XYZ file of C-alpha atoms in Angstrom:
685
model
C 0.724 -1.327 32.222
C 2.363 1.801 30.792
C 1.316 0.697 27.328
C -2.325 0.363 28.417
C -2.283 3.824 30.023
C -0.733 5.269 26.861
C -3.438 3.672 24.690
C -6.228 4.971 26.950
C -4.767 8.498 26.896
C -4.482 8.359 23.107
C -8.125 7.350 22.800
C -9.250 10.139 25.146
C -7.194 12.730 23.272
C -8.616 11.584 19.935
C -12.164 11.813 21.322
C -11.559 15.350 22.599
C -9.986 16.440 19.312
C -12.726 14.880 17.209
C -15.356 16.446 19.461
C -13.810 19.887 19.122
C -13.493 19.480 15.365
C -17.075 18.310 15.185
C -18.218 21.375 17.134
C -16.323 23.592 14.695
C -17.919 22.052 11.605
C -21.451 21.817 12.979
C -23.819 23.272 10.408
C -27.071 25.137 10.875
C -30.248 25.172 8.852
C -29.813 28.822 7.867
C -32.569 31.421 8.107
C -36.130 30.663 7.084
C -36.930 34.065 5.593
C -35.276 37.063 3.913
C -35.790 40.815 3.625
C -36.928 40.960 0.011
C -37.174 43.752 -2.557
C -40.855 44.026 -1.758
C -40.016 44.612 1.915
C -37.516 47.314 0.921
C -40.143 49.050 -1.233
C -42.605 48.923 1.662
C -40.184 50.573 4.077
C -39.307 53.221 1.474
C -42.978 54.100 1.172
C -43.292 54.201 4.961
C -40.352 56.623 5.301
C -41.640 58.822 2.453
C -45.050 59.050 4.126
C -43.378 60.587 7.195
C -41.843 63.533 5.296
C -43.248 66.867 6.486
C -43.235 69.466 3.729
C -43.696 72.312 6.208
C -40.749 71.550 8.483
C -38.640 69.979 5.688
C -37.927 67.057 8.006
C -39.021 63.469 8.479
C -41.404 63.072 11.388
C -41.573 65.789 14.003
C -37.947 66.435 14.930
C -34.305 66.221 13.939
C -34.119 62.864 15.721
C -36.898 61.428 13.528
C -35.058 62.759 10.479
C -31.891 61.043 11.713
C -33.836 57.753 11.724
C -35.472 58.331 8.333
C -32.278 59.366 6.538
C -30.404 56.495 8.208
C -32.849 53.968 6.745
C -32.820 55.402 3.222
C -29.032 55.624 2.942
C -28.559 52.073 4.230
C -30.969 50.516 1.735
C -29.158 52.266 -1.111
C -31.651 55.024 -1.832
C -29.581 57.617 -3.718
C -32.361 60.003 -4.697
C -33.648 61.066 -1.282
C -36.577 63.452 -1.430
C -35.704 67.130 -0.755
C -32.078 66.458 0.242
C -31.112 70.132 -0.046
C -34.074 71.249 2.063
C -33.258 68.697 4.778
C -29.600 69.765 4.868
C -30.554 73.432 5.018
C -33.058 72.888 7.823
C -30.559 70.743 9.754
C -27.840 73.400 9.546
C -30.274 76.077 10.713
C -31.222 74.031 13.775
C -27.555 73.428 14.594
C -26.840 77.165 14.413
C -29.855 77.976 16.578
C -28.783 75.399 19.142
C -25.276 76.910 19.380
C -23.771 73.510 20.219
C -25.520 73.203 23.584
C -27.545 69.992 23.118
C -25.192 67.057 22.471
C -27.969 64.754 21.194
C -29.269 67.329 18.712
C -25.723 67.996 17.480
C -25.104 64.252 17.098
C -28.321 63.777 15.090
C -27.653 66.841 12.939
C -24.013 66.035 12.133
C -24.928 62.425 11.289
C -27.732 63.560 8.947
C -25.398 65.952 7.122
C -22.733 63.256 6.848
C -25.078 60.619 5.422
C -26.579 63.084 2.945
C -23.023 64.125 1.976
C -23.724 67.729 2.973
C -20.513 68.011 5.019
C -18.187 67.695 2.045
C -16.227 70.920 1.661
C -17.839 72.372 4.799
C -16.180 73.373 8.056
C -17.577 73.108 11.551
C -17.651 76.912 11.686
C -20.363 76.836 9.006
C -22.526 74.957 11.509
C -21.891 77.332 14.395
C -19.218 78.779 16.627
C -16.021 76.660 16.574
C -15.215 77.498 20.184
C -18.658 76.390 21.323
C -18.153 73.055 19.546
C -14.783 72.578 21.262
C -16.300 73.374 24.652
C -19.206 70.967 24.065
C -16.997 68.040 23.031
C -14.449 68.687 25.778
C -17.102 69.015 28.480
C -18.961 65.841 27.492
C -15.786 63.768 27.117
C -14.616 64.827 30.572
C -17.847 65.128 32.557
C -20.709 63.726 30.505
C -22.716 60.557 31.030
C -21.770 57.447 29.081
C -24.227 58.164 26.248
C -23.020 61.773 26.053
C -19.405 60.589 25.824
C -20.260 58.189 22.986
C -22.182 60.902 21.126
C -19.249 63.306 21.500
C -16.871 60.639 20.136
C -19.126 59.925 17.150
C -19.527 63.649 16.386
C -15.767 64.141 16.489
C -15.016 61.157 14.234
C -17.764 62.114 11.763
C -16.480 65.681 11.417
C -12.891 64.428 11.190
C -13.757 61.965 8.407
C -15.428 64.777 6.452
C -12.448 67.063 7.180
C -14.904 69.538 8.630
C -12.996 70.270 11.836
C -9.970 72.504 12.334
C -6.561 71.470 13.654
C -6.980 73.393 16.908
C -10.023 71.337 17.867
C -8.147 68.152 16.935
C -5.235 69.112 19.199
C -7.651 69.683 22.088
C -9.857 66.600 21.647
C -7.320 63.904 20.663
C -5.607 63.794 24.091
C -9.010 63.370 25.748
C -9.910 60.215 23.805
C -7.768 57.778 25.806
C -9.057 59.410 28.973
C -12.602 58.808 27.659
C -11.802 55.115 27.121
C -10.651 54.768 30.738
C -13.697 56.646 31.943
C -16.132 54.447 29.975
C -14.512 51.160 31.008
C -14.670 52.279 34.649
C -18.475 52.395 34.265
C -18.647 48.664 33.449
C -20.508 46.679 36.098
C -19.599 43.166 37.267
C -22.168 41.616 34.908
C -20.567 43.319 31.890
C -23.234 46.002 31.437
C -22.388 49.712 31.555
C -23.769 52.338 33.908
C -24.685 55.806 32.718
C -22.774 57.490 35.550
C -20.717 56.061 38.392
C -23.441 56.730 40.968
C -25.956 54.429 39.227
C -26.780 51.167 40.998
C -26.537 49.017 37.874
C -25.935 49.147 34.144
C -28.296 48.515 31.243
C -28.067 47.046 27.756
C -28.617 50.319 25.860
C -25.590 51.874 27.568
C -23.643 48.678 26.898
C -24.444 48.786 23.181
C -23.341 52.429 22.904
C -20.128 51.688 24.816
C -19.267 48.697 22.592
C -19.594 50.745 19.405
C -17.658 53.744 20.753
C -14.848 51.556 22.129
C -14.561 49.759 18.788
C -14.208 53.092 16.958
C -11.666 54.349 19.478
C -9.609 51.156 19.267
C -9.589 51.314 15.480
C -8.678 55.014 15.450
C -6.129 55.247 18.269
C -4.261 51.949 17.689
C -3.002 52.033 21.270
C -1.913 49.033 23.354
C -3.464 50.658 26.400
C -6.812 50.989 24.633
C -6.589 47.413 23.305
C -6.077 46.105 26.853
C -9.114 47.997 28.082
C -11.178 46.696 25.156
C -10.000 43.147 25.957
C -11.233 43.656 29.519
C -14.656 44.539 28.135
C -14.630 41.578 25.722
C -14.064 39.186 28.644
C -17.541 40.117 29.920
C -19.356 39.770 26.589
C -20.460 36.190 27.332
C -22.215 37.407 30.501
C -24.088 40.044 28.507
C -25.115 37.477 25.885
C -26.434 35.217 28.641
C -29.063 37.853 29.476
C -30.750 37.406 26.083
C -34.259 36.000 25.719
C -34.089 32.830 23.638
C -36.769 30.735 21.950
C -36.428 27.681 19.721
C -35.254 29.653 16.699
C -34.817 33.274 17.808
C -32.723 35.332 20.210
C -33.248 38.952 21.278
C -32.560 41.502 24.019
C -35.688 43.138 25.488
C -36.945 44.781 22.278
C -36.021 45.680 18.699
C -34.105 48.846 19.622
C -31.948 47.125 22.252
C -31.350 44.047 20.091
C -30.279 46.153 17.110
C -27.995 48.444 19.119
C -26.343 45.589 20.993
C -25.804 43.535 17.832
C -24.279 46.601 16.142
C -21.969 47.138 19.105
C -20.948 43.481 19.432
C -20.105 43.096 15.752
C -18.165 46.372 15.863
C -16.134 44.989 18.782
C -15.553 41.788 16.796
C -13.855 43.833 14.069
C -11.137 44.966 16.531
C -10.932 41.931 18.849
C -10.953 38.353 17.541
C -12.085 36.877 20.868
C -15.618 38.176 20.314
C -15.994 35.611 17.518
C -15.357 32.852 20.078
C -18.283 34.082 22.167
C -20.900 34.759 19.478
C -21.759 31.668 17.445
C -23.086 31.290 13.933
C -26.285 29.888 15.424
C -26.826 33.005 17.562
C -26.391 35.299 14.548
C -29.028 33.224 12.740
C -31.356 33.359 15.751
C -31.061 37.147 15.971
C -31.695 37.342 12.218
C -34.876 35.280 12.619
C -36.077 37.678 15.326
C -35.329 40.723 13.166
C -37.140 39.304 10.141
C -40.284 38.944 12.254
C -40.256 42.703 12.914
C -40.821 43.707 9.268
C -44.040 45.592 9.915
C -42.595 48.684 11.585
C -44.781 51.410 13.059
C -42.250 54.155 13.782
C -39.169 55.734 12.233
C -37.150 54.508 15.209
C -38.162 50.877 14.633
C -37.462 51.175 10.904
C -33.965 52.523 11.595
C -33.024 49.885 14.147
C -34.386 47.089 11.946
C -32.371 48.112 8.878
C -29.196 48.797 10.883
C -29.342 45.330 12.445
C -30.148 43.570 9.156
C -27.235 45.328 7.462
C -24.895 44.220 10.247
C -26.135 40.654 9.801
C -25.501 40.900 6.060
C -21.918 42.136 6.460
C -19.857 41.212 9.517
C -16.637 39.417 10.413
C -18.226 36.525 12.354
C -20.946 34.888 10.278
C -23.347 36.111 7.626
C -26.671 34.229 7.571
C -27.875 32.604 4.369
C -31.213 31.212 3.266
C -32.209 28.296 1.056
C -35.675 28.553 -0.482
C -37.603 26.405 -2.937
C -38.665 28.106 -6.153
C -41.833 26.017 -5.796
C -42.803 23.222 -3.431
C -45.416 21.285 -5.458
C -44.511 19.333 -8.591
C -46.315 17.010 -10.960
C -44.623 13.713 -11.902
C -43.761 15.201 -15.298
C -42.044 18.209 -13.690
C -39.479 16.333 -11.597
C -36.742 17.165 -14.093
C -36.703 20.760 -12.815
C -36.416 20.838 -8.997
C -35.149 24.362 -8.241
C -33.827 26.157 -5.152
C -32.220 29.551 -4.517
C -29.482 30.429 -2.029
C -29.393 34.061 -0.899
C -28.198 36.289 1.917
C -30.526 38.056 4.341
C -31.344 40.741 1.720
C -32.236 38.123 -0.927
C -28.982 38.609 -2.847
C -27.664 35.426 -4.566
C -24.632 33.671 -3.088
C -22.109 31.497 -4.896
C -22.274 27.986 -3.500
C -22.448 24.288 -4.279
C -25.550 22.322 -3.283
C -25.977 18.597 -2.761
C -29.236 16.810 -1.990
C -28.014 14.762 0.968
C -31.071 12.532 1.113
C -34.765 12.292 0.313
C -37.164 10.451 2.633
C -40.930 10.175 2.891
C -42.503 12.831 5.116
C -44.745 10.139 6.601
C -41.736 8.133 7.745
C -38.683 10.429 8.106
C -36.558 7.638 9.623
C -37.008 5.298 6.681
C -34.245 4.387 4.240
C -33.468 7.332 1.925
C -35.022 7.088 -1.520
C -32.004 8.871 -2.990
C -28.858 10.550 -1.663
C -25.805 12.496 -2.804
C -27.504 14.215 -5.749
C -25.575 17.311 -6.855
C -27.500 20.332 -8.125
C -26.387 22.483 -11.056
C -26.254 26.280 -11.069
C -28.408 28.188 -13.570
C -27.108 31.719 -14.166
C -30.321 32.808 -15.914
C -32.206 33.134 -12.613
C -29.430 32.415 -10.065
C -31.017 29.114 -9.055
C -29.818 25.530 -8.599
C -31.502 22.706 -10.535
C -31.726 18.931 -10.105
C -33.303 16.369 -12.459
C -35.157 13.705 -10.452
C -37.352 12.362 -13.245
C -35.588 8.981 -13.146
C -35.595 8.544 -9.368
C -38.938 6.693 -9.189
C -40.581 9.178 -6.805
C -44.256 8.374 -6.226
C -47.031 10.784 -5.344
C -46.701 12.145 -1.839
C -44.684 14.503 0.334
C -40.930 14.121 0.827
C -38.318 15.652 3.110
C -35.428 16.932 0.986
C -32.215 17.537 2.930
C -29.998 20.075 1.135
C -26.340 20.645 2.029
C -25.156 24.141 1.009
C -21.437 24.877 0.886
C -20.752 28.578 0.117
C -17.726 29.453 -2.010
C -16.778 32.304 0.339
C -16.179 30.230 3.467
C -14.742 33.199 5.372
C -18.029 35.101 5.250
C -20.585 32.283 5.150
C -20.948 28.975 6.951
C -22.302 25.811 5.380
C -25.908 24.945 6.183
C -28.051 21.823 6.104
C -31.651 22.672 5.323
C -34.719 20.408 5.129
C -37.557 21.394 2.798
C -40.822 19.557 2.070
C -41.608 18.925 -1.596
C -44.962 17.468 -2.634
C -45.463 15.446 -5.799
C -49.086 15.648 -6.817
C -51.203 13.957 -9.477
C -54.168 11.656 -10.093
C -54.692 8.170 -8.640
C -56.655 5.142 -9.797
C -58.498 2.430 -7.859
C -57.835 -1.214 -8.748
C -59.250 -4.579 -7.642
C -62.438 -3.102 -6.164
C -64.421 -6.041 -4.701
C -67.530 -6.329 -2.546
C -67.828 -9.754 -0.870
C -70.262 -11.232 1.648
C -70.537 -14.666 3.269
C -71.831 -16.323 6.459
C -68.259 -16.660 7.765
C -65.159 -14.526 7.361
C -63.057 -17.367 5.896
C -65.577 -17.698 3.040
C -65.310 -14.072 1.890
C -62.935 -14.933 -0.954
C -65.434 -17.234 -2.655
C -66.091 -16.247 -6.304
C -69.824 -16.884 -5.844
C -70.236 -14.082 -3.327
C -67.578 -11.693 -4.664
C -68.618 -8.818 -6.903
C -65.923 -6.930 -8.836
C -66.243 -3.532 -10.472
C -63.912 -1.523 -12.709
C -62.768 1.955 -11.708
C -65.385 4.493 -12.748
C -68.242 1.977 -13.039
C -70.935 0.935 -10.539
C -72.133 -2.362 -9.091
C -75.827 -3.242 -9.362
C -77.935 -3.429 -6.192
C -76.669 -6.171 -3.874
C -78.756 -7.514 -0.993
C -76.653 -8.583 1.972
C -78.363 -11.099 4.307
C -78.543 -10.059 7.954
C -76.534 -13.103 9.093
C -73.613 -12.442 6.698
C -70.282 -10.655 7.006
C -69.424 -8.152 4.239
C -66.055 -6.806 3.071
C -65.079 -4.016 0.694
C -61.565 -4.513 -0.732
C -59.560 -2.279 -3.134
C -56.118 -0.914 -4.014
C -55.027 2.659 -4.767
C -52.296 3.176 -7.358
C -50.341 6.035 -8.881
C -48.228 5.577 -11.981
C -48.900 1.818 -11.674
C -47.388 1.852 -8.164
C -49.234 1.293 -4.844
C -50.108 4.548 -3.107
C -51.059 5.154 0.533
C -53.350 8.161 0.836
C -53.790 10.217 3.989
C -57.575 9.822 4.201
C -59.596 6.952 2.732
C -63.200 6.308 3.731
C -66.363 4.452 2.695
C -69.567 6.472 2.686
C -72.970 4.810 3.287
C -75.894 7.076 2.513
C -79.623 7.022 1.872
C -82.315 9.703 2.065
C -82.708 8.893 5.776
C -79.186 8.107 7.007
C -75.519 8.820 6.229
C -72.220 7.604 7.711
C -68.543 7.582 6.692
C -66.178 4.903 8.013
C -62.366 4.754 7.545
C -60.830 1.997 5.446
C -57.932 -0.009 6.900
C -54.588 -0.068 5.060
C -52.519 -3.255 5.021
C -50.094 -4.834 2.536
C -50.611 -2.206 -0.208
C -54.399 -2.608 -0.062
C -57.408 -1.127 1.714
C -60.393 -2.944 3.181
C -63.429 -2.458 5.380
C -65.203 -5.439 6.964
C -68.549 -5.137 8.748
C -71.310 -7.295 10.206
C -75.029 -6.583 10.359
C -74.551 -5.492 13.961
C -71.776 -3.051 12.957
C -73.937 -1.560 10.210
C -76.873 -1.269 12.618
C -74.713 0.712 15.015
C -73.441 3.251 12.473
C -76.727 3.569 10.532
C -79.163 3.595 13.445
C -80.696 0.242 12.404
C -82.494 1.971 9.532
C -83.256 -0.774 6.979
C -83.188 0.082 3.280
C -80.960 0.690 0.261
C -77.625 2.482 0.748
C -75.365 4.028 -1.881
C -71.635 3.301 -1.466
C -69.019 5.993 -2.176
C -65.247 5.689 -1.988
C -63.684 8.955 -0.753
C -59.920 9.551 -1.085
C -58.216 12.705 0.197
C -54.535 13.680 0.243
C -52.582 16.924 -0.103
C -50.615 15.493 -3.016
C -53.533 14.287 -5.158
C -56.774 15.564 -6.579
C -59.573 14.539 -4.149
C -61.559 11.544 -5.404
C -65.158 10.475 -4.739
C -66.486 7.407 -6.600
C -69.990 5.955 -6.283
C -69.113 2.294 -6.839
C -72.259 0.431 -5.724
C -75.537 0.053 -3.846
C -76.488 -2.435 -1.130
C -79.648 -3.407 0.722
C -79.464 -3.907 4.484
C -82.178 -5.314 6.754
C -82.053 -5.011 10.523
C -84.090 -6.959 13.071
C -83.738 -4.240 15.711
C -86.071 -1.268 15.908
C -84.903 1.942 14.252
C -83.010 4.365 16.474
C -84.431 7.919 16.191
C -82.199 10.384 14.391
C -83.227 13.301 16.614
C -80.508 13.998 19.124
C -83.104 15.310 21.567
C -86.141 12.940 21.421
C -89.478 14.073 22.794
C -89.864 13.371 26.514
C -92.953 13.024 28.727
C -93.868 16.084 30.827
C -92.222 16.147 34.231
C -94.575 16.600 37.187
C -93.383 17.734 40.626
C -95.026 17.117 44.005
C -94.581 20.222 46.118
C -94.620 20.001 49.922
C -97.896 21.086 51.496
C -97.479 24.271 53.531
C -97.526 23.744 57.305
C -100.560 24.991 59.236
C -100.030 28.380 60.873
C -101.855 30.016 63.831
C -104.761 32.399 63.108
C -104.021 36.016 62.161
C -105.647 37.265 65.387
C -102.996 35.547 67.527
C -100.212 37.131 65.458
C -101.804 40.583 65.836
C -102.194 40.112 69.613
C -98.490 39.207 69.914
C -97.555 42.351 67.984
C -99.605 44.510 70.371
C -97.915 42.913 73.376
C -94.478 43.686 71.901
C -95.411 47.329 71.276
C -97.230 47.837 74.620
C -94.112 49.073 76.531
C -93.873 52.015 74.137
C -97.520 52.878 74.733
C -97.063 52.600 78.519
C -94.031 54.936 78.298
C -95.956 57.589 76.346
C -99.002 57.407 78.666
C -96.719 57.621 81.714
C -95.161 60.821 80.395
C -98.614 62.371 80.097
C -99.439 61.624 83.760
C -96.042 62.154 85.387
C -94.849 64.951 83.114
C -91.318 65.829 81.991
C -88.644 67.852 83.770
C -86.009 69.331 81.473
C -84.493 71.523 84.158
C -81.613 69.166 84.828
C -80.883 68.565 81.163
C -77.127 68.968 80.737
C -75.506 71.963 79.082
C -72.243 72.498 77.230
C -70.485 69.368 75.981
C -72.756 67.211 78.127
C -75.687 68.420 76.036
C -73.930 67.377 72.801
C -72.962 63.962 74.214
C -76.472 63.299 75.485
C -78.179 64.349 72.241
C -75.720 62.175 70.273
C -76.344 59.212 72.567
C -80.137 59.538 72.350
C -79.912 59.986 68.567
C -77.870 56.789 68.191
C -80.334 54.849 70.386
C -83.225 56.148 68.251
C -81.409 55.238 65.035
C -80.790 51.729 66.381
C -84.483 51.371 67.166
C -85.469 52.557 63.700
C -82.968 50.121 62.170
C -84.595 47.238 64.042
C -88.051 48.381 62.897
C -86.781 48.610 59.298
C -85.438 45.059 59.564
C -88.749 43.873 60.950
C -90.676 45.458 58.050
C -88.642 44.715 54.882
C -84.834 44.757 55.264
C -82.492 41.747 55.369
C -80.324 40.525 58.205
C -77.088 41.062 56.240
C -77.825 44.735 55.544
C -79.121 45.301 59.068
C -76.018 43.854 60.734
C -73.705 45.964 58.548
C -75.592 49.164 59.418
C -75.776 48.164 63.083
C -72.000 47.670 63.154
C -71.542 51.203 61.796
C -73.978 52.644 64.359
C -72.216 50.918 67.245
C -69.168 53.174 66.844
C -70.902 56.530 67.577
C -73.274 54.800 70.043
C -70.407 53.543 72.215
C -68.555 56.860 71.903
C -71.482 59.107 72.862
C -72.667 56.636 75.502
C -69.258 56.577 77.166
C -68.972 60.377 77.108
C -72.513 60.829 78.468
C -72.020 58.368 81.317
C -68.682 59.994 82.187
C -70.351 63.413 82.255
C -73.129 62.267 84.596
C -70.650 60.420 86.798
C -68.518 63.550 87.188
C -71.646 65.634 87.820
C -72.788 63.277 90.609
C -69.337 63.352 92.230
C -69.293 67.160 92.291
C -72.793 67.287 93.834
C -71.750 64.868 96.602
C -68.715 67.019 97.447
C -70.936 70.124 97.708
C -73.268 68.334 100.078
């Protein structure tokens, strides 16, 4: 029993170990695109177009210039336009600012550093030394997270250029560890960083800035206390990564700016803490690279800067540097199979030393079929930094093939191996063999020599009359380099001056055929009797399209011809309308109208005889209420008359609903007034 348990445990342990090893050696397909020399030239032209000769800056501000200079220095542009003018203008703005705006100082100092204008300078040449000390001290102690990170970067930049005095160093150095504690205290439970402690939650931009600043501090201070705090931050990196938006082949955080900043910060952290490499995988670096390469067409200096910064971090980092395998060309003729070429490059299209093996080659139409070849090693050609394979003796027919390449870089510390599938098409001409047109009363008699007509490729059969009670069959084979070939599209075209139809040929056992009866032909040709030309049409991406007029047949149909017009002429449609019902004479309608209006006439005549007494007409508010009430009643009457003459019920009801509000209000007030008036008169009596 113990032996069985021991065996089971051994098997489980071996499975776990093999699984973990397998996960470590899992390869990716690499990146599908690169940032080429043409892309670099395009972004150079874009940056140059933003230079303002009047302000001596890129764009409209020092921040835009920070972006523009950052791009040019990172792509290796050594001859930056008007470097002296930019440095001079930057220094003037720093002096005018008097070290009050931390962001402007950060942008200005970074510009001067990247243009190498800080060499041999001191911070006093940029402004008052005391003001700089106060700015850095204040922001490190009381600033927001972004202000702290900017202060740290300013301090390190000036220190690296030896452009800061010892007094400032003695003041700022003790504050750095305090700044680390302060920044880490701003980390939220989800791993993101708040700007200030009173914020409800953190965001990814703050997180990216914190990662980069903490990495610089850890590298500079070399303190166990700082390393522990950085480790605390690293423990939350997986939670931050989980917030990324992921598609099939790309990964990003909100937008280009956030993705670039966060990648820069994460890879900076990885340089001081090895555990980051356990969280970020090679696949994720490739996915981020794919996202970045889709953002080539930048529209602002900010986007250009963040794109280049992120691409540069992908090109050089301590976790994984993406590589690309690309075909020199994807279409070959049979005579060119001795020169199958590929290139292996990094994300900036720079060649990489590697060994390449063609793992397998299968037909694109049937990827799960048995490989046509496997284990073919490619040779390196130093003339154009490509890898070449000679497949002229591998018996590859015309068609498309999936080539699986295994790339093993020489520098395994920087690059991971990839397995990449590319489609290569072998194209050329085809021939048609064994073309036969047969007809017979029964299908089992179609092979009879008496009713079989053969024709050589390129020639044409004479007119053949096919009886209406016979079955006909067109049979042929397609070959390439004396080998059977299955094309993507093969059809038979029947056409005459009156009708035309194309039917697909059926492929079976290395041959094509199309069998039809008189009824089938009647259906596709509209039962139009007559002579029909026969064309064979062959189409495929790997061959030159072929159309061959190989014969002519006569067909007779017993059925009447079906019109070709999609919309045949129809007989006029007649409708029987209902006879209008008999109505009463107009005189009766007029009499009814007079009866309806007679009360109004009686009222007017009565006023003339009886007279009117306005002596008791109310005064004050009663007057207003009464006039409003009478006005609303009159408006209601007019509305009813308007409906009777030409309006609709829908409009009338809407207007009546609006009138009911003032009518009820004024009516209620009027009745209340008269009620109170009557009560007071009774009391007097």
